[in-house]
Coordinates of C-alpha atoms in Angstrom, one line a residue:
X27 CA -26.5 8.5 46.0
X28 CA -23.1 8.0 47.2
X29 CA -21.9 8.8 50.9
X30 CA -21.5 12.4 51.9
X31 CA -17.5 13.4 51.8
X32 CA -16.1 15.8 53.7
X33 CA -13.2 17.8 52.2
X34 CA -10.8 19.9 54.2
X35 CA -8.3 22.1 52.4
X36 CA -7.4 25.5 51.9
X37 CA -11.0 26.5 51.0
X38 CA -12.6 24.1 53.2
X39 CA -14.0 27.4 55.2
X40 CA -16.6 27.8 52.1
X41 CA -18.0 24.2 52.9
X42 CA -21.0 26.1 54.5
X43 CA -22.3 27.6 51.4
X44 CA -24.4 24.5 49.5
X45 CA -23.8 25.8 46.0
X46 CA -19.9 25.4 46.7
X47 CA -20.0 22.2 48.7
X48 CA -22.6 19.3 47.5
X49 CA -22.7 16.0 49.0
X50 CA -19.6 14.9 47.3
X51 CA -17.7 18.2 48.5
X52 CA -17.5 19.6 44.9
X53 CA -19.0 22.8 43.6
X54 CA -22.2 23.5 41.7
X55 CA -21.6 22.7 38.1
X56 CA -23.9 25.2 36.6
X57 CA -22.6 28.0 39.2
X58 CA -19.1 27.6 38.5
X59 CA -18.8 26.1 34.7
X60 CA -15.0 27.4 34.4
X61 CA -14.0 25.0 37.2
X62 CA -15.5 22.0 35.6
X63 CA -13.9 22.4 32.5
X64 CA -12.6 19.3 30.7
X65 CA -9.1 20.8 30.6
X66 CA -8.9 21.8 34.4
X67 CA -7.3 19.4 36.5
X68 CA -9.5 17.7 39.2
X69 CA -7.3 19.0 42.0
X70 CA -7.9 22.6 40.7
X71 CA -11.8 22.6 40.5
X72 CA -12.5 23.7 44.2
X73 CA -9.6 26.4 44.1
X74 CA -11.3 28.0 40.7
X75 CA -14.8 27.8 42.1
X76 CA -13.5 29.5 45.3
X77 CA -11.9 32.3 43.6
X78 CA -15.3 33.1 42.0
X79 CA -17.2 32.8 44.9
X80 CA -14.8 35.0 46.9
X81 CA -14.9 37.5 43.8
X82 CA -18.9 37.4 44.0
X83 CA -18.7 38.6 47.5
X84 CA -16.2 41.2 46.7
X85 CA -18.4 42.5 44.1
X86 CA -21.8 42.5 45.9
X87 CA -22.9 39.6 43.6
X88 CA -22.9 36.5 46.2
X89 CA -27.0 36.4 45.9
X90 CA -26.8 36.2 41.9
X91 CA -24.4 33.5 42.2
X92 CA -26.9 31.8 44.7
X93 CA -29.5 31.9 42.1
X94 CA -28.3 29.1 40.6
X95 CA -29.1 26.9 43.3
X96 CA -32.0 28.5 45.4
X97 CA -33.7 30.4 42.6
X98 CA -35.0 33.8 41.9
X99 CA -35.7 34.3 45.7
X100 CA -31.8 34.6 46.2
X101 CA -31.6 38.1 44.4
X102 CA -33.5 39.4 47.3
X103 CA -30.4 39.3 49.5
X104 CA -29.1 42.7 50.5
X105 CA -25.6 43.4 50.2
X106 CA -23.9 46.6 50.9
X107 CA -20.4 46.2 50.5
X108 CA -19.3 44.7 53.8
X109 CA -16.7 42.2 52.7
X110 CA -15.2 44.6 49.9
X111 CA -14.7 47.4 52.8
X112 CA -12.8 44.7 55.0
X113 CA -10.8 43.7 52.0
X114 CA -9.8 47.4 51.6
X115 CA -9.0 47.9 55.0
X116 CA -6.5 44.9 55.1
X117 CA -4.8 46.1 52.0
X118 CA -4.5 49.4 53.2
X119 CA -2.6 48.2 56.3
X120 CA -0.9 45.7 54.6
X121 CA 0.9 48.1 52.2
X122 CA 1.1 51.0 54.6
X123 CA 1.5 54.7 53.7
X124 CA 4.3 54.2 51.1
X125 CA 6.7 51.5 49.7
X126 CA 10.1 51.6 48.6
X127 CA 12.9 49.4 47.6
X128 CA 15.9 49.0 49.6
X129 CA 19.3 47.2 49.3
X130 CA 20.9 46.7 52.4
X131 CA 24.4 48.9 52.8
X132 CA 23.1 51.6 50.7
X133 CA 22.5 54.2 53.4
X134 CA 26.1 53.9 54.1
X135 CA 27.3 55.1 50.5
X136 CA 28.3 58.8 50.5
X137 CA 31.4 58.5 47.9
X138 CA 33.9 57.8 50.0
X139 CA 32.8 54.9 51.5
X140 CA 33.7 51.0 50.6
X141 CA 33.2 49.5 47.0
X142 CA 30.3 47.5 48.7
X143 CA 28.4 50.4 49.6
X144 CA 28.7 52.1 46.5
X145 CA 27.6 49.2 44.6
X146 CA 24.4 48.9 46.9
X147 CA 23.6 52.2 46.3
X148 CA 24.0 52.0 42.6
X149 CA 21.6 48.6 42.6
X150 CA 19.0 50.5 44.7
X151 CA 19.2 53.6 42.3
X152 CA 18.8 51.1 39.3
X153 CA 15.6 49.4 40.7
X154 CA 14.3 52.4 41.7
X155 CA 14.4 54.0 38.4
X156 CA 12.8 50.8 37.0
X157 CA 10.2 50.6 39.3
X158 CA 9.2 54.3 38.5
X159 CA 9.2 53.4 35.0
X160 CA 7.2 50.2 35.3
X161 CA 4.5 51.5 37.9
X162 CA 5.5 49.2 40.0
X163 CA 3.6 50.6 43.0
X164 CA 0.3 50.0 40.8
X165 CA 1.1 46.6 40.1
X166 CA 2.0 45.8 43.6
X167 CA -1.8 47.3 44.5
X168 CA -3.2 44.9 41.8
X169 CA -1.6 42.0 42.8
X170 CA -2.1 42.1 46.6
X171 CA -5.8 43.0 46.3
X172 CA -6.1 39.7 44.3
X173 CA -4.1 38.1 47.1
X174 CA -6.0 39.7 50.0
X175 CA -9.5 39.0 48.6
X176 CA -8.7 35.5 46.6
X177 CA -5.8 34.2 48.8
X178 CA -3.2 34.2 45.9
X179 CA -1.3 36.7 43.4
X180 CA 0.6 36.1 40.5
X181 CA 3.8 38.2 39.1
X182 CA 5.1 37.3 35.6
X183 CA 8.3 39.1 34.6
X184 CA 9.8 39.2 31.2
X185 CA 12.2 41.1 29.0
X186 CA 10.8 43.8 26.6
X187 CA 13.5 44.5 23.7
X188 CA 11.4 47.3 22.6
X189 CA 11.4 49.4 26.0
X190 CA 14.5 48.1 27.0
X191 CA 13.7 47.0 30.5
X192 CA 12.0 44.2 32.1
X193 CA 8.0 44.2 32.1
X194 CA 6.0 43.2 35.3
X195 CA 2.6 42.2 34.7
X196 CA -0.2 40.8 37.1
X197 CA -2.1 37.8 36.7
X198 CA -5.4 36.2 38.1
X199 CA -4.8 33.4 40.1
X200 CA -7.3 31.5 38.3
X201 CA -4.9 31.3 35.1
X202 CA -2.1 29.9 37.2
X203 CA -1.6 26.3 36.9
X204 CA 1.9 25.1 38.9
X205 CA 2.9 21.4 38.4
X206 CA 3.3 20.6 42.1
X207 CA 5.1 17.4 43.2
X208 CA 3.0 14.8 44.8
X209 CA 4.9 14.9 48.1
X210 CA 4.4 18.8 48.1
X211 CA 8.5 19.0 48.7
X212 CA 9.5 21.5 46.4
X213 CA 10.5 25.4 47.1
X214 CA 9.4 26.4 43.6
X215 CA 7.7 24.6 40.8
X216 CA 9.9 23.9 37.9
X217 CA 6.8 23.8 35.3
X218 CA 4.1 26.5 35.4
X219 CA 1.0 27.2 33.0
X220 CA -1.0 30.4 32.5
X221 CA -4.1 29.2 30.9
X222 CA -7.7 30.8 30.3
X223 CA -10.4 30.4 27.5
X224 CA -10.9 32.7 24.7
X225 CA -14.3 33.2 23.6
X226 CA -15.8 32.7 20.1
X227 CA -15.3 35.7 17.8
X228 CA -17.6 35.3 14.8
X229 CA -16.4 38.6 13.1
X230 CA -12.9 37.0 12.7
X231 CA -13.9 33.3 12.2
X232 CA -12.5 32.3 15.3
X233 CA -14.0 29.3 17.6
X234 CA -13.9 29.2 21.3
X235 CA -9.8 28.3 22.2
X236 CA -7.7 27.7 25.1
X237 CA -4.6 29.6 25.2
X238 CA -1.8 28.3 27.6
X239 CA 1.7 29.8 28.2
X240 CA 4.3 27.5 29.9
X241 CA 7.3 28.0 31.4
X242 CA 9.4 25.2 32.4
X243 CA 12.9 24.4 33.7
X244 CA 15.0 21.8 31.6
X245 CA 18.1 20.3 30.4
X246 CA 20.0 22.8 27.9
X247 CA 19.4 21.2 24.7
X248 CA 21.1 22.1 21.0
X249 CA 20.4 25.6 19.4
X250 CA 17.0 25.8 17.7
X251 CA 15.4 28.1 15.2
X252 CA 12.1 28.9 13.7
X253 CA 10.6 26.9 11.0
X254 CA 7.5 25.9 9.5
X255 CA 6.0 22.4 9.2
X256 CA 4.6 21.1 5.8
X257 CA 1.0 22.0 6.7
X258 CA 2.0 25.6 7.5
X259 CA 2.3 25.3 11.3
X260 CA 5.2 27.5 12.8
X261 CA 7.5 25.1 14.9
X262 CA 11.0 25.4 16.3
X263 CA 13.6 22.9 14.7
X264 CA 17.2 22.0 15.6
X265 CA 19.9 24.1 13.8
X266 CA 22.3 21.7 12.0
X267 CA 25.9 21.8 10.6
X268 CA 26.1 21.1 6.8
X269 CA 26.4 17.5 6.3
X270 CA 29.7 16.2 4.4
X271 CA 30.5 13.3 2.7
X272 CA 32.2 11.7 5.6
X273 CA 30.0 13.3 8.3
X274 CA 26.2 13.7 8.7
X275 CA 24.7 17.0 9.9
X276 CA 25.0 17.4 13.4
X277 CA 23.0 19.7 16.1
X278 CA 24.7 22.7 16.8
X279 CA 25.4 24.4 20.4
X280 CA 23.9 27.7 21.2
X281 CA 25.6 30.9 21.9
X282 CA 27.9 30.5 24.8
X283 CA 27.3 26.9 25.6
X284 CA 29.5 24.3 26.0
X285 CA 30.0 20.8 26.8
X286 CA 31.1 19.8 30.1
X287 CA 33.7 16.6 29.3
X288 CA 33.0 14.9 32.6
X289 CA 29.0 14.5 32.2
X290 CA 28.6 15.0 28.6
X291 CA 26.1 17.9 29.3
X292 CA 25.6 21.0 27.9
X293 CA 26.4 23.7 30.1
X294 CA 25.8 27.5 30.2
X295 CA 27.6 30.1 32.3
X296 CA 25.0 33.0 33.7
X297 CA 26.9 36.1 34.7
X298 CA 24.9 35.9 38.0
X299 CA 26.4 32.5 38.9
X300 CA 29.6 31.2 39.9
X301 CA 29.8 28.0 38.1
X302 CA 28.5 26.7 34.8
X303 CA 24.6 25.1 35.3
X304 CA 23.0 22.7 32.9
X305 CA 19.5 24.3 33.3
X306 CA 17.8 26.9 31.3
X307 CA 14.2 27.9 31.1
X308 CA 12.0 27.2 28.1
X309 CA 8.7 29.4 27.0
X310 CA 5.8 27.7 25.1
X311 CA 2.7 29.9 24.2
X312 CA 0.1 27.8 22.3
X313 CA -3.8 27.8 21.5
X314 CA -6.0 25.0 21.1
X315 CA -9.7 25.0 19.5
X316 CA -12.0 23.5 22.2
X317 CA -13.6 21.6 20.1
X318 CA -10.3 19.6 19.3
X319 CA -9.7 18.8 23.0
X320 CA -11.4 15.2 23.2
X321 CA -10.3 12.6 25.7
X322 CA -8.7 12.7 29.2
X323 CA -6.6 15.7 28.6
X324 CA -5.7 18.3 31.2
X325 CA -3.8 21.7 30.9
X326 CA -0.5 19.8 31.8
X327 CA -1.0 17.3 28.9
X328 CA -2.6 18.9 26.1
X329 CA -2.1 17.4 22.7
X330 CA 0.7 19.4 21.0
X331 CA -0.1 17.9 17.7
X332 CA -3.3 20.1 17.6
X333 CA -1.7 23.3 19.2
X334 CA -1.1 26.6 17.1
X335 CA 2.2 28.3 18.6
X336 CA 2.5 31.8 19.0
X337 CA 5.1 34.1 17.6
X338 CA 7.0 36.6 19.4
X339 CA 7.5 40.3 18.5
X340 CA 10.7 39.7 17.3
X341 CA 9.8 36.6 14.9
X342 CA 10.7 33.8 17.0
X343 CA 8.2 30.9 17.2
X344 CA 7.1 30.1 20.9
X345 CA 7.6 26.5 21.1
X346 CA 10.3 25.9 23.8
X347 CA 11.9 29.0 23.3
X348 CA 15.2 29.0 25.2
X349 CA 15.0 32.2 27.3
X350 CA 18.7 32.1 28.5
X351 CA 17.7 31.8 32.1
X352 CA 18.1 29.4 34.7
X353 CA 14.7 30.5 36.4
X354 CA 11.1 30.6 36.1
X355 CA 10.1 34.3 35.9
X356 CA 6.9 34.2 37.9
X357 CA 6.3 34.8 41.2
X358 CA 3.4 33.3 43.1
X359 CA 2.4 35.6 46.3
X360 CA 0.1 33.8 48.9
X361 CA -1.9 36.0 51.1
X362 CA -1.1 33.8 54.5
X363 CA 1.7 31.5 55.1
X364 CA 0.9 28.1 53.7
X365 CA 0.4 25.1 55.7
X366 CA 3.3 22.7 56.0
X367 CA 3.7 21.1 52.1
X368 CA 1.0 23.4 51.0
X369 CA 1.5 25.9 48.1
X370 CA -1.6 28.2 48.2
X371 CA -2.7 30.8 50.7
X372 CA -6.2 31.9 52.2
X373 CA -8.3 34.7 51.7
X374 CA -8.7 37.2 54.5
X375 CA -12.6 36.8 53.9
X376 CA -12.6 33.0 54.7
X377 CA -12.8 33.2 58.3
X378 CA -15.8 35.8 58.6
X379 CA -17.6 34.9 55.8
X380 CA -20.4 33.2 57.8
X381 CA -20.7 36.4 59.6
X382 CA -20.8 38.4 56.5
X383 CA -23.9 36.1 55.3
X384 CA -25.5 36.8 58.7
X385 CA -24.9 40.6 58.2
X386 CA -26.5 40.2 54.6
X387 CA -29.6 38.5 56.1
X388 CA -30.2 41.1 59.0
X389 CA -29.5 44.1 56.2
X390 CA -32.3 42.2 54.3
X391 CA -34.8 41.6 57.3
X392 CA -34.1 45.4 58.2
X393 CA -35.2 46.6 54.8
X394 CA -38.3 44.9 55.0
X395 CA -39.1 46.1 58.6
X396 CA -38.2 49.6 57.5
X397 CA -41.0 49.5 54.9
X398 CA -43.6 48.8 57.5
X399 CA -42.2 51.5 59.9
X400 CA -42.4 54.1 57.4
X401 CA -45.8 53.1 56.3
X402 CA -47.1 51.5 59.1
X403 CA -50.3 49.1 59.4
X404 CA -53.8 50.8 60.5
X405 CA -56.7 49.0 62.0
X406 CA -59.8 50.8 62.1
X407 CA -62.7 49.5 64.2
X408 CA -66.5 50.8 64.1
X409 CA -68.9 51.2 61.1
X410 CA -69.1 54.9 59.7
X411 CA -72.2 57.2 60.7
X412 CA -72.9 57.4 57.1
X413 CA -73.2 53.7 56.8
X414 CA -70.5 53.8 53.7
X415 CA -67.4 52.0 53.9
X416 CA -64.6 54.1 52.7
X417 CA -61.3 52.9 51.1
X418 CA -58.9 52.6 53.9
X419 CA -55.8 54.6 52.7
X420 CA -53.5 57.0 54.5
X421 CA -52.7 60.3 53.1
X422 CA -51.9 63.9 54.3
X423 CA -55.4 65.6 55.2
X424 CA -57.5 62.6 54.5
X425 CA -60.3 61.9 57.1
X426 CA -61.2 58.6 58.0
X427 CA -64.9 58.3 59.5
X428 CA -65.6 55.9 62.1
X429 CA -68.8 55.1 64.2
X430 CA -69.6 55.5 67.8
X431 CA -66.8 53.9 70.1
X432 CA -64.8 53.5 67.0
X433 CA -61.0 53.5 67.2
X434 CA -58.2 53.5 64.9
X435 CA -54.6 51.8 65.9
X436 CA -51.2 51.8 64.7
X437 CA -48.7 48.6 64.3
X438 CA -45.3 49.9 65.7
X439 CA -42.6 48.4 64.0
X440 CA -39.8 50.5 65.2
X441 CA -38.9 48.4 68.2
X442 CA -38.3 45.3 65.8
X443 CA -36.2 47.5 63.4
X444 CA -34.1 48.8 66.1
X445 CA -33.3 45.6 67.4
X446 CA -32.2 44.3 63.9
X447 CA -29.9 47.3 63.6
X448 CA -28.5 46.7 67.1
X449 CA -28.0 43.1 66.1
X450 CA -26.3 44.0 62.8
X451 CA -23.9 46.1 64.7
X452 CA -23.2 43.4 67.2
X453 CA -22.5 41.3 63.9
X454 CA -20.1 43.9 62.7
X455 CA -18.2 44.0 65.9
X456 CA -17.8 40.2 65.5
X457 CA -16.7 40.1 62.2
X458 CA -14.0 42.8 63.0
X459 CA -12.9 40.4 66.1
X460 CA -12.6 37.3 63.9
X461 CA -10.9 38.9 61.2
X462 CA -8.6 40.7 63.6
X463 CA -9.2 44.4 62.5
X464 CA -10.1 46.5 65.4
X465 CA -12.7 49.1 65.0
X466 CA -10.0 51.8 65.0
X467 CA -8.4 50.2 62.1
X468 CA -11.6 50.3 60.3
X469 CA -12.3 54.3 61.0
X470 CA -15.3 53.1 62.9
X471 CA -14.0 54.6 66.3
X472 CA -14.6 58.1 67.6
X473 CA -11.4 59.4 68.3
X474 CA -12.8 61.5 71.6
X475 CA -13.6 58.2 73.1
X476 CA -9.9 56.8 73.1
X477 CA -8.7 57.1 76.5
X478 CA -4.9 57.1 75.5
X479 CA -2.5 56.5 72.8
X480 CA -1.3 53.3 75.4
X481 CA -4.8 52.0 75.1
X482 CA -4.7 52.5 71.4
X483 CA -1.5 50.8 70.7
X484 CA -2.9 47.8 72.8
X485 CA -6.0 47.8 70.6
X486 CA -3.9 47.1 67.7
X487 CA -2.5 44.2 69.0
X488 CA -4.4 41.8 66.9
X489 CA -3.6 44.0 63.9
X490 CA -0.2 44.0 64.4
X491 CA -0.3 40.0 64.5
X492 CA -2.4 40.0 61.4
X493 CA -0.2 42.3 59.2
X494 CA 3.2 40.8 60.6
X495 CA 2.2 37.3 59.4
X496 CA 1.0 38.9 56.0
X497 CA 4.2 40.7 55.5
X498 CA 6.2 37.4 56.4
X499 CA 4.5 35.4 53.9
X500 CA 5.6 38.0 51.4
X501 CA 9.1 38.8 52.3
X502 CA 10.9 36.1 50.2
X503 CA 8.5 36.9 47.3
X504 CA 9.4 40.3 47.1
X505 CA 13.2 39.5 47.5
X506 CA 12.9 36.6 44.8
X507 CA 11.4 39.1 42.4
X508 CA 13.8 42.0 42.6
X509 CA 16.4 39.5 42.2
X510 CA 14.8 38.3 38.9
X511 CA 14.4 41.8 37.9
X512 CA 18.2 42.3 38.2
X513 CA 19.0 39.0 36.3
X514 CA 16.8 39.8 33.3
X515 CA 18.3 43.4 32.8
X516 CA 21.5 41.7 32.9
X517 CA 20.7 38.8 30.2
X518 CA 19.1 41.7 28.2
X519 CA 22.5 43.5 28.2
X520 CA 20.9 46.9 29.5
X521 CA 23.8 49.1 29.2
X522 CA 23.1 50.6 32.9
X523 CA 23.5 47.3 34.1
X524 CA 26.8 46.4 32.5
X525 CA 29.1 45.2 35.4
X526 CA 26.5 45.1 37.8
X527 CA 26.3 41.9 40.3
X528 CA 23.0 41.3 41.5
X529 CA 22.6 42.2 45.1
X530 CA 19.7 41.2 47.9
X531 CA 17.2 43.8 47.6
X532 CA 13.6 44.2 49.7
X533 CA 10.4 45.6 49.1
X534 CA 9.5 47.9 52.4
X535 CA 6.2 48.1 53.0
X536 CA 5.5 51.5 55.3
X537 CA 4.1 51.9 58.5
X538 CA 0.4 51.5 59.1
X539 CA -0.7 52.4 62.5
X540 CA -1.4 56.0 63.5
X541 CA 1.7 57.6 65.0
X542 CA 2.4 60.4 67.0
X543 CA 5.3 62.4 65.5
X544 CA 6.0 64.6 68.3
X545 CA 6.8 61.8 70.8
X546 CA 8.7 60.0 68.2
X547 CA 10.7 63.3 67.8
X548 CA 11.3 63.3 71.6
X549 CA 12.5 59.7 71.7
X550 CA 14.7 60.1 68.9
X551 CA 16.2 63.1 70.1
X552 CA 17.1 61.9 73.4
X553 CA 18.5 58.6 72.2
X554 CA 20.5 60.1 69.5
X555 CA 21.8 62.7 72.2
X556 CA 22.7 60.2 74.7
X557 CA 24.9 58.2 72.1
X558 CA 22.6 55.1 72.0
X559 CA 21.3 55.5 68.3
X560 CA 23.0 56.4 65.3
X561 CA 22.3 59.4 63.0
X562 CA 20.9 57.0 60.1
X563 CA 18.8 55.1 62.5
X564 CA 17.5 58.4 63.7
X565 CA 16.4 59.8 60.5
X566 CA 14.9 56.4 59.3
X567 CA 12.7 56.6 62.5
X568 CA 11.5 59.8 61.6
X569 CA 10.8 59.1 58.1
X570 CA 8.8 56.0 59.0
X571 CA 7.0 58.1 61.4
X572 CA 5.5 60.0 58.3
X573 CA 8.1 63.1 58.7
X574 CA 8.6 64.2 55.0
X575 CA 12.3 62.8 54.5
X576 CA 12.7 61.7 50.9
X577 CA 16.2 60.7 50.7
X578 CA 17.6 59.4 54.2
X579 CA 21.3 60.0 52.9
X580 CA 20.6 63.5 51.7
X581 CA 18.9 64.1 54.8
X582 CA 22.0 63.2 57.0
X583 CA 24.5 65.2 54.7
X584 CA 22.5 68.3 55.5
X585 CA 22.2 67.8 58.8
X586 CA 25.9 67.5 59.3
X587 CA 26.8 70.4 56.9
X588 CA 25.3 72.6 59.7
X589 CA 26.9 70.9 62.8
X590 CA 29.8 73.1 63.3
X591 CA 30.0 72.3 67.0
X592 CA 30.4 68.7 66.0
X593 CA 33.1 69.8 63.3
X594 CA 35.0 71.3 66.1
X595 CA 35.4 68.5 68.3
X596 CA 36.3 66.2 65.0
X597 CA 38.9 68.7 64.5
X598 CA 40.3 68.6 68.0
X599 CA 40.3 64.9 68.0
X600 CA 41.9 64.2 64.7
X601 CA 43.8 67.4 63.7
X602 CA 42.8 66.8 60.1
X603 CA 41.1 69.7 58.1
X604 CA 40.4 67.0 55.3
X605 CA 38.2 65.0 57.8
X606 CA 36.4 68.3 58.9
X607 CA 35.6 69.1 55.3
X608 CA 34.2 65.8 54.5
X609 CA 32.0 65.9 57.6
X610 CA 30.5 69.0 56.5
X611 CA 30.2 68.4 52.9
X612 CA 32.5 71.4 51.9
X613 CA 36.0 72.1 50.7
X614 CA 38.3 73.4 53.2
X615 CA 41.4 75.3 52.2
X616 CA 44.5 74.9 54.4
X617 CA 45.8 77.9 56.2
X618 CA 48.9 79.2 54.4
X619 CA 52.2 78.3 56.0
X620 CA 53.2 81.4 58.2
X621 CA 56.7 82.7 57.2
X622 CA 59.5 81.7 59.4
X623 CA 60.9 84.3 62.0
X624 CA 64.4 85.8 61.3
X625 CA 66.3 86.4 64.5
X626 CA 69.7 88.0 64.8
X627 CA 72.7 85.6 65.8
X628 CA 73.2 85.3 69.5
X629 CA 76.2 86.6 71.3
X630 CA 78.4 84.7 73.8
X631 CA 79.6 87.2 76.6
X632 CA 82.2 84.7 77.7
X633 CA 83.9 84.4 74.2
X634 CA 87.8 85.6 73.9
X635 CA 87.6 86.4 70.4
X636 CA 88.4 89.5 68.6
X637 CA 86.8 91.6 70.7
X638 CA 88.6 94.8 72.6
X639 CA 89.4 94.1 76.1
X640 CA 87.7 96.0 78.7
X641 CA 89.5 99.5 79.5
X642 CA 89.4 101.7 82.6
X643 CA 90.0 105.4 83.1
X644 CA 93.8 105.2 82.1
X645 CA 94.5 107.8 85.1
X646 CA 97.7 106.0 86.2
X647 CA 99.4 105.5 82.9
X648 CA 102.7 107.8 82.5

């Protein structure tokens, strides 16, 4: 027997479980046979076993899993769904009441603003339409539940020519095998495998198999086309020019590819890049019979000569198929911010898991104690007068005969049961404290016992820190996902995306804490009236507090269309009828030009023109 080894990694909080960590720090082989498969890298064995153990807690099957080591007695463990309840609570607060896609600057587009704002509004509209068609909200819930419960989630994006849109799929993190550098210094892995075993299908004559889908960034090579080997295996082969007497057959370039005269490398200009790049992403989809995987092979170096390559819906053989994209279309979502130079997140169950074991043990003891409380033990003393021993059983209406000075005593186990229940409540509070989920977040607090809104806000402090850290770990992942969606639509030449330039977009989670709508309305009204808050910010705050506002831009337009007093101030300040009409959202016809007043010509009394001179009475004339 070797010396005991201490392993500290992202899943070392599970080392207290003997079935997970033996003397060598490795999981029990019979309980976790998937993690011990020959093709699974040794570095991933503990990770896969941790996923299965956490999933067992989530599905009330931890006792059944422990049976592999502890025997049938482990199945008596009572599991009432506490881990699953905590997962659902964390998930609900993480996602918030609603989620939406936001492109910065889109809220300022109203038809007359800058071209940048109009472009942002257009991209936001296209992404929102795609999200509705692809049921993105449901995909996010699926992935985030895996991330919260297991520690990691995985999105896969792929262009679907039939549906003319990008498809989004969620994979179990147990299928995800990135090839990470030894020093851990990599923003994104350049080679990623999705691998899982397929069971035997006797009806179709199929043996147990291993399927592996690989995405790899590599140098752009010559063009290839689907072909078949002499033994009938589909492969991809280089496309060659026709040979002549003077020139042998030469490899050809793919569409849009050129040779850089300086480096001699094949480069490609992608519509989302400013300069040509020599990189592209290759897709390989292959299947192996498990019986053919002999020798020291893992998921990254399986023998390609024993592989059977798949074929896409368009007939292309998936053997290093050029995807015409310079990125790997997978997005790994960790539940927590990984440690420095680490890749994996941690489950929200890891820290309070030992407390959940204590709760399960207390619930098991309570179930046993309740049996003696409901059917108590009786002791009877004294020989019956009839000198006959009656069967000692209790039933309604039964009479038990005792002798002189006889007595019957009842063993009361109710105080012990009450103590067990109090201990269970104490453990539940302790688990909530460790998980940073206050009672108000779990819905176990009596609202009438909350002294004030300020006290409620203080009690939510740990939850604010928890959700803030979890959303920070996801923020750049969803920006990356939405950037890939834009690029794949452009690469797929979707007509709605013609001429679109990819813009930064965010997947905004909604508020999760209970809010006082009346208080928010008062704050917003006072701030907006005082001129320290814009109308856009005010409407956005009302929407985030739960007011039924579907479209911020449309709401602002409706508000302004009824603010006639403000429109009058605008007219006095600018003197522009067009500005007032634009503010109110209506067309204002200008007043007709008034006619020019025609006045009679002015007369000058000092003029000596042809006017008759003044005349007197002419009385002295002879």
